[in-house]
mmCIF file of C-alpha atoms in Angstrom:
data_model
loop_
_atom_site.group_PDB
_atom_site.id
_atom_site.type_symbol
_atom_site.label_atom_id
_atom_site.label_comp_id
_atom_site.label_asym_id
_atom_site.label_seq_id
_atom_site.Cartn_x
_atom_site.Cartn_y
_atom_site.Cartn_z
ATOM 1 C CA MET A 1 16.957 77.446 131.566
ATOM 2 C CA THR A 2 20.681 77.896 131.603
ATOM 3 C CA GLY A 3 23.019 79.673 134.081
ATOM 4 C CA THR A 4 26.483 81.217 133.241
ATOM 5 C CA CYS A 5 29.489 78.808 133.333
ATOM 6 C CA ILE A 6 32.871 80.245 134.145
ATOM 7 C CA MET A 7 35.801 78.115 133.889
ATOM 8 C CA GLY A 8 39.452 78.654 134.561
ATOM 9 C CA LYS A 9 43.003 77.701 136.205
ATOM 10 C CA MET A 10 43.752 80.836 138.075
ATOM 11 C CA ARG A 11 42.965 84.415 138.887
ATOM 12 C CA GLU A 12 44.599 86.777 141.039
ATOM 13 C CA ASP A 13 44.241 86.458 144.709
ATOM 14 C CA ARG A 14 42.054 88.753 146.904
ATOM 15 C CA ASP A 15 43.132 90.097 150.073
ATOM 16 C CA LYS A 16 41.051 88.026 152.732
ATOM 17 C CA ASN A 17 40.220 90.989 155.037
ATOM 18 C CA SER A 18 38.514 92.625 151.763
ATOM 19 C CA MET A 19 35.647 90.557 152.518
ATOM 20 C CA LYS A 20 33.690 92.748 155.009
ATOM 21 C CA LYS A 21 31.493 90.549 157.739
ATOM 22 C CA SER A 22 28.035 91.988 157.964
ATOM 23 C CA LYS A 23 25.309 91.414 160.503
ATOM 24 C CA LYS A 24 22.571 92.402 158.153
ATOM 25 C CA TYR A 25 20.659 88.948 158.762
ATOM 26 C CA SER A 26 20.222 87.502 162.485
ATOM 27 C CA TYR A 27 20.335 83.908 161.703
ATOM 28 C CA ILE A 28 18.585 81.246 163.895
ATOM 29 C CA SER A 29 19.615 77.466 163.962
ATOM 30 C CA GLY A 30 17.477 74.369 164.130
ATOM 31 C CA ARG A 31 18.783 71.073 165.024
ATOM 32 C CA GLN A 32 20.102 68.672 162.340
ATOM 33 C CA ILE A 33 18.732 65.005 162.557
ATOM 34 C CA THR A 34 20.068 61.864 160.506
ATOM 35 C CA ASP A 35 18.238 58.778 160.690
ATOM 36 C CA SER A 36 20.838 55.940 161.779
ATOM 37 C CA LYS A 37 19.247 53.376 159.655
ATOM 38 C CA THR A 38 18.360 55.163 156.292
ATOM 39 C CA GLY A 39 21.040 58.266 156.451
ATOM 40 C CA THR A 40 18.005 60.287 155.763
ATOM 41 C CA ARG A 41 18.623 64.012 156.967
ATOM 42 C CA PHE A 42 15.781 66.184 158.807
ATOM 43 C CA TYR A 43 15.784 69.230 160.643
ATOM 44 C CA ASP A 44 13.935 70.344 163.684
ATOM 45 C CA PHE A 45 13.054 73.904 163.953
ATOM 46 C CA LYS A 46 11.060 74.872 166.984
ATOM 47 C CA GLY A 47 9.795 71.439 167.530
ATOM 48 C CA ILE A 48 8.801 71.068 163.849
ATOM 49 C CA LYS A 49 10.495 68.273 161.885
ATOM 50 C CA LEU A 50 11.249 69.272 158.212
ATOM 51 C CA PRO A 51 12.721 67.224 155.224
ATOM 52 C CA SER A 52 16.216 68.457 154.040
ATOM 53 C CA VAL A 53 16.557 69.833 150.550
ATOM 54 C CA THR A 54 19.084 67.080 149.931
ATOM 55 C CA THR A 55 16.731 64.327 151.127
ATOM 56 C CA ILE A 56 13.994 65.851 148.928
ATOM 57 C CA LEU A 57 16.343 66.061 145.765
ATOM 58 C CA ALA A 58 17.494 62.543 146.587
ATOM 59 C CA LYS A 59 14.205 60.956 146.847
ATOM 60 C CA THR A 60 12.861 62.418 143.630
ATOM 61 C CA LYS A 61 15.778 62.057 141.551
ATOM 62 C CA ASN A 62 16.018 59.931 138.349
ATOM 63 C CA GLN A 63 18.314 57.171 139.501
ATOM 64 C CA GLU A 64 18.874 55.479 136.080
ATOM 65 C CA TYR A 65 22.522 57.065 135.312
ATOM 66 C CA LEU A 66 23.600 56.340 139.025
ATOM 67 C CA THR A 67 22.290 52.854 138.754
ATOM 68 C CA ALA A 68 24.103 51.999 135.388
ATOM 69 C CA TRP A 69 27.377 53.471 136.736
ATOM 70 C CA LYS A 70 27.612 51.407 139.753
ATOM 71 C CA LYS A 71 26.931 48.383 137.554
ATOM 72 C CA LYS A 72 29.565 49.449 135.133
ATOM 73 C CA VAL A 73 32.249 49.935 138.010
ATOM 74 C CA GLY A 74 31.044 47.557 140.361
ATOM 75 C CA HIS A 75 29.168 48.170 143.779
ATOM 76 C CA GLU A 76 32.355 48.032 145.778
ATOM 77 C CA LYS A 77 34.309 50.556 143.867
ATOM 78 C CA ALA A 78 31.403 52.751 143.507
ATOM 79 C CA GLU A 79 30.950 52.822 147.302
ATOM 80 C CA SER A 80 34.728 53.770 147.661
ATOM 81 C CA ILE A 81 34.577 56.442 145.104
ATOM 82 C CA LYS A 82 31.733 57.885 146.727
ATOM 83 C CA ASN A 83 33.242 57.827 150.202
ATOM 84 C CA ILE A 84 36.476 59.327 149.303
ATOM 85 C CA SER A 85 34.724 61.962 147.249
ATOM 86 C CA SER A 86 32.171 62.731 150.407
ATOM 87 C CA GLN A 87 35.417 62.954 152.820
ATOM 88 C CA ARG A 88 37.423 65.383 150.262
ATOM 89 C CA GLY A 89 34.460 67.349 149.891
ATOM 90 C CA THR A 90 33.923 67.862 153.740
ATOM 91 C CA SER A 91 37.361 68.700 154.440
ATOM 92 C CA MET A 92 37.398 71.320 151.576
ATOM 93 C CA HIS A 93 34.211 72.644 153.017
ATOM 94 C CA LYS A 94 35.702 73.050 156.207
ATOM 95 C CA PHE A 95 38.908 74.717 154.964
ATOM 96 C CA LEU A 96 36.639 77.228 153.142
ATOM 97 C CA GLU A 97 34.451 77.778 156.382
ATOM 98 C CA SER A 98 37.919 78.301 158.278
ATOM 99 C CA HIS A 99 38.795 81.107 155.695
ATOM 100 C CA ILE A 100 35.571 82.924 155.832
ATOM 101 C CA THR A 101 35.175 82.819 159.820
ATOM 102 C CA ASP A 102 38.874 83.140 160.498
ATOM 103 C CA ILE A 103 38.614 80.086 162.869
ATOM 104 C CA GLY A 104 41.489 77.596 162.523
ATOM 105 C CA TYR A 105 41.353 74.551 160.905
ATOM 106 C CA ASP A 106 43.704 71.943 159.476
ATOM 107 C CA ASP A 107 43.600 68.511 158.030
ATOM 108 C CA LEU A 108 46.924 66.549 157.498
ATOM 109 C CA THR A 109 45.446 63.286 156.217
ATOM 110 C CA PRO A 110 45.897 62.389 152.681
ATOM 111 C CA ILE A 111 42.397 63.454 152.055
ATOM 112 C CA GLY A 112 42.982 66.932 153.770
ATOM 113 C CA ARG A 113 46.269 67.497 151.793
ATOM 114 C CA GLU A 114 44.194 66.914 148.563
ATOM 115 C CA ALA A 115 41.405 68.981 149.861
ATOM 116 C CA ARG A 116 43.321 72.157 150.910
ATOM 117 C CA PRO A 117 44.521 73.240 147.510
ATOM 118 C CA MET A 118 41.107 72.833 146.180
ATOM 119 C CA ALA A 119 39.697 75.083 148.785
ATOM 120 C CA GLN A 120 42.529 77.737 148.019
ATOM 121 C CA LYS A 121 41.741 77.643 144.309
ATOM 122 C CA ILE A 122 37.909 78.424 145.194
ATOM 123 C CA ILE A 123 39.188 80.976 147.519
ATOM 124 C CA GLU A 124 41.483 82.670 144.849
ATOM 125 C CA VAL A 125 39.051 82.434 142.060
ATOM 126 C CA GLY A 126 35.440 82.113 143.371
ATOM 127 C CA LEU A 127 35.379 84.417 146.588
ATOM 128 C CA THR A 128 37.120 87.304 144.550
ATOM 129 C CA PRO A 129 33.868 89.041 143.742
ATOM 130 C CA VAL A 130 32.420 88.628 147.315
ATOM 131 C CA GLU A 131 32.072 92.090 148.868
ATOM 132 C CA GLU A 132 30.275 91.274 152.137
ATOM 133 C CA VAL A 133 29.389 87.977 154.144
ATOM 134 C CA TYR A 134 26.193 87.571 155.767
ATOM 135 C CA GLY A 135 26.793 84.130 156.900
ATOM 136 C CA SER A 136 28.749 80.825 156.553
ATOM 137 C CA GLU A 137 27.285 77.395 156.749
ATOM 138 C CA VAL A 138 23.921 79.005 157.324
ATOM 139 C CA MET A 139 21.156 76.763 158.441
ATOM 140 C CA LEU A 140 17.948 77.820 156.499
ATOM 141 C CA HIS A 141 14.283 76.557 156.608
ATOM 142 C CA TYR A 142 11.063 77.625 154.842
ATOM 143 C CA PRO A 143 8.406 77.417 157.717
ATOM 144 C CA GLY A 144 6.366 74.231 157.391
ATOM 145 C CA LEU A 145 8.062 72.951 154.100
ATOM 146 C CA TYR A 146 11.776 72.069 154.307
ATOM 147 C CA ALA A 147 14.969 73.107 155.598
ATOM 148 C CA GLY A 148 18.944 72.785 154.741
ATOM 149 C CA SER A 149 22.372 74.186 155.030
ATOM 150 C CA THR A 150 23.900 76.499 152.677
ATOM 151 C CA ASP A 151 27.611 77.298 152.559
ATOM 152 C CA LEU A 152 27.555 80.977 151.937
ATOM 153 C CA VAL A 153 25.262 83.752 152.006
ATOM 154 C CA CYS A 154 26.843 87.192 150.720
ATOM 155 C CA LEU A 155 27.065 90.299 148.548
ATOM 156 C CA HIS A 156 28.247 88.951 145.218
ATOM 157 C CA ASN A 157 28.965 91.515 142.398
ATOM 158 C CA GLY A 158 26.524 93.588 144.064
ATOM 159 C CA MET A 159 23.876 90.908 144.483
ATOM 160 C CA GLU A 160 22.555 89.083 147.607
ATOM 161 C CA THR A 161 23.737 85.478 146.728
ATOM 162 C CA ILE A 162 23.573 82.000 147.927
ATOM 163 C CA VAL A 163 26.698 80.184 147.325
ATOM 164 C CA ASP A 164 27.394 76.444 147.191
ATOM 165 C CA TYR A 165 30.727 74.883 147.361
ATOM 166 C CA LYS A 166 30.985 71.407 145.414
ATOM 167 C CA GLN A 167 34.065 68.963 144.987
ATOM 168 C CA ALA A 168 34.091 66.788 141.369
ATOM 169 C CA ASN A 169 36.106 64.131 140.370
ATOM 170 C CA ARG A 170 36.089 65.596 136.769
ATOM 171 C CA PRO A 171 34.510 68.814 135.265
ATOM 172 C CA LYS A 172 30.817 69.208 135.016
ATOM 173 C CA ARG A 173 28.566 69.838 132.155
ATOM 174 C CA GLU A 174 25.842 71.993 132.937
ATOM 175 C CA GLU A 175 23.142 69.567 131.948
ATOM 176 C CA TRP A 176 24.524 67.495 134.849
ATOM 177 C CA ILE A 177 24.162 69.782 137.407
ATOM 178 C CA GLU A 178 20.399 70.644 137.769
ATOM 179 C CA ASP A 179 19.957 69.387 141.086
ATOM 180 C CA TYR A 180 22.697 71.933 142.258
ATOM 181 C CA TYR A 181 20.540 74.818 140.928
ATOM 182 C CA LEU A 182 17.535 73.378 142.298
ATOM 183 C CA GLN A 183 19.304 73.154 145.745
ATOM 184 C CA ILE A 184 20.156 76.890 145.401
ATOM 185 C CA ALA A 185 16.755 77.959 144.508
ATOM 186 C CA ALA A 186 15.213 76.001 147.649
ATOM 187 C CA TYR A 187 17.870 78.003 149.839
ATOM 188 C CA ALA A 188 17.263 81.490 148.234
ATOM 189 C CA MET A 189 13.409 80.813 148.519
ATOM 190 C CA ALA A 190 13.829 79.764 152.080
ATOM 191 C CA HIS A 191 15.844 82.923 152.998
ATOM 192 C CA ASP A 192 13.518 85.428 151.322
ATOM 193 C CA ALA A 193 10.585 83.617 152.996
ATOM 194 C CA TYR A 194 11.992 83.876 156.683
ATOM 195 C CA TYR A 195 14.181 86.770 156.487
ATOM 196 C CA GLY A 196 12.548 89.156 153.952
ATOM 197 C CA SER A 197 15.197 89.286 151.747
ATOM 198 C CA THR A 198 15.606 89.625 148.162
ATOM 199 C CA ILE A 199 18.453 86.827 147.030
ATOM 200 C CA ARG A 200 18.910 87.714 143.457
ATOM 201 C CA GLN A 201 21.654 85.281 142.351
ATOM 202 C CA GLY A 202 23.025 81.689 142.998
ATOM 203 C CA VAL A 203 26.588 80.711 142.520
ATOM 204 C CA ILE A 204 28.021 76.807 142.282
ATOM 205 C CA MET A 205 31.598 76.887 142.820
ATOM 206 C CA ILE A 206 33.160 73.494 141.724
ATOM 207 C CA CYS A 207 36.690 72.337 141.971
ATOM 208 C CA THR A 208 38.320 69.176 140.956
ATOM 209 C CA PRO A 209 41.392 67.522 142.521
ATOM 210 C CA ASP A 210 43.415 68.535 139.643
ATOM 211 C CA LEU A 211 42.409 72.173 140.571
ATOM 212 C CA TYR A 212 40.072 72.581 137.645
ATOM 213 C CA TYR A 213 37.769 75.350 138.565
ATOM 214 C CA GLN A 214 34.183 75.791 137.434
ATOM 215 C CA GLU A 215 31.579 78.393 138.467
ATOM 216 C CA PHE A 216 27.978 78.275 137.356
ATOM 217 C CA ARG A 217 25.561 81.143 138.124
ATOM 218 C CA ILE A 218 21.867 81.802 137.927
ATOM 219 C CA THR A 219 20.124 85.015 138.477
ATOM 220 C CA ASP A 220 16.707 86.811 138.584
ATOM 221 C CA GLN A 221 14.376 84.917 135.959
ATOM 222 C CA GLY A 222 16.748 81.672 135.883
ATOM 223 C CA LEU A 223 16.466 81.503 139.568
ATOM 224 C CA ARG A 224 12.680 82.020 139.565
ATOM 225 C CA SER A 225 12.193 79.101 137.251
ATOM 226 C CA TYR A 226 14.291 76.842 139.234
ATOM 227 C CA LYS A 227 12.242 77.873 142.437
ATOM 228 C CA HIS A 228 9.243 76.590 140.687
ATOM 229 C CA LEU A 229 10.931 73.412 139.481
ATOM 230 C CA PHE A 230 11.990 72.733 143.216
ATOM 231 C CA LEU A 231 8.478 73.160 144.293
ATOM 232 C CA LYS A 232 7.390 70.371 141.784
ATOM 233 C CA ARG A 233 10.064 68.069 143.141
ATOM 234 C CA LEU A 234 8.777 69.085 146.797
ATOM 235 C CA ASP A 235 5.287 68.074 145.968
ATOM 236 C CA GLN A 236 6.740 64.783 144.404
ATOM 237 C CA TYR A 237 8.487 64.077 147.665
ATOM 238 C CA ASN A 238 5.195 64.708 149.683
ATOM 239 C CA GLU A 239 3.428 62.491 147.471
ATOM 240 C CA LEU A 240 5.920 59.747 147.883
ATOM 241 C CA ILE A 241 5.993 60.253 151.737
ATOM 242 C CA ARG A 242 2.206 59.920 151.896
ATOM 243 C CA ASP A 243 2.334 56.786 149.691
ATOM 244 C CA GLU A 244 4.755 55.303 152.051
ATOM 245 C CA LYS A 245 2.845 56.013 155.073
ATOM 246 C CA GLU A 246 -0.420 54.791 153.577
ATOM 247 C CA GLN A 247 1.355 51.673 152.611
ATOM 248 C CA ALA A 248 2.895 51.331 155.971
ATOM 249 C CA GLN A 249 -0.365 51.765 157.564
ATOM 250 C CA VAL A 250 -2.171 49.021 155.414
ATOM 251 C CA ASP A 251 0.898 46.319 156.262
ATOM 252 C CA THR A 252 0.473 47.259 160.002
ATOM 253 C CA ALA A 253 -3.100 46.637 159.884
ATOM 254 C CA VAL A 254 -2.974 43.305 157.933
ATOM 255 C CA LEU A 255 -0.263 42.160 160.513
ATOM 256 C CA LEU A 256 -2.391 43.173 163.725
ATOM 257 C CA GLU A 257 -5.292 41.213 162.043
ATOM 258 C CA GLU A 258 -3.288 38.209 161.475
ATOM 259 C CA PHE A 259 -1.821 38.460 164.929
ATOM 260 C CA SER A 260 -5.180 38.818 166.488
ATOM 261 C CA LYS A 261 -6.346 35.575 164.623
ATOM 262 C CA ASP A 262 -3.205 33.809 166.145
ATOM 263 C CA LYS A 263 -4.266 34.973 169.624
ATOM 264 C CA VAL A 264 -7.852 33.525 169.323
ATOM 265 C CA SER A 265 -6.948 30.258 167.755
#
């Protein structure tokens, strides 16, 4: 199951106004909740608490590579790299959202000055085939199962598409980005389930600080395959949560019994 990868340094810019804004879908929003202790993200839709796609993938991900990398570079340096990357990615996303929505945004910090040209590269190269914009920073949910926020829903090369922007410290190999495909597939499945759409394509637009652009695409059968794989990860997540709850219940009962004995004695 492989997608299409496009790499390059430059493509002719596209007139910003050529991206038509469409109201084809009337998006609803939930409430995003982040656990202050664990950093785990959830969404509340009409009083129903749903796990985020990123939480599901993080909980079920093989952590061996990440653990080995942290051990190699050291915990302190690893945390610094992670935090800077996160801040750069957030700023890049805000510049891109500003471009799509025509709402002004600027970031004059060193991170912002690095993120702006990265966003511009994605605008010049990645957004060129976008014909219609249905929504930017769209909150999506699959009723009763999960939720998340996707960067862009649009018509891309004639296909209804989910787009996700990513910053990277170095170019990516396709075998490194399976979770990106799973994330796209989850959003596409949620969009289809709630809005009755037929999302045919997922596009991942990646840019590095040195402005190297990569694009990975999955369509039709490839997208369906990753939907199936995401549902397997969702099942694993639900099993983990059940196990944690059961363990917590056992521990609580034991503590309560011990506490009762102490009171009697």
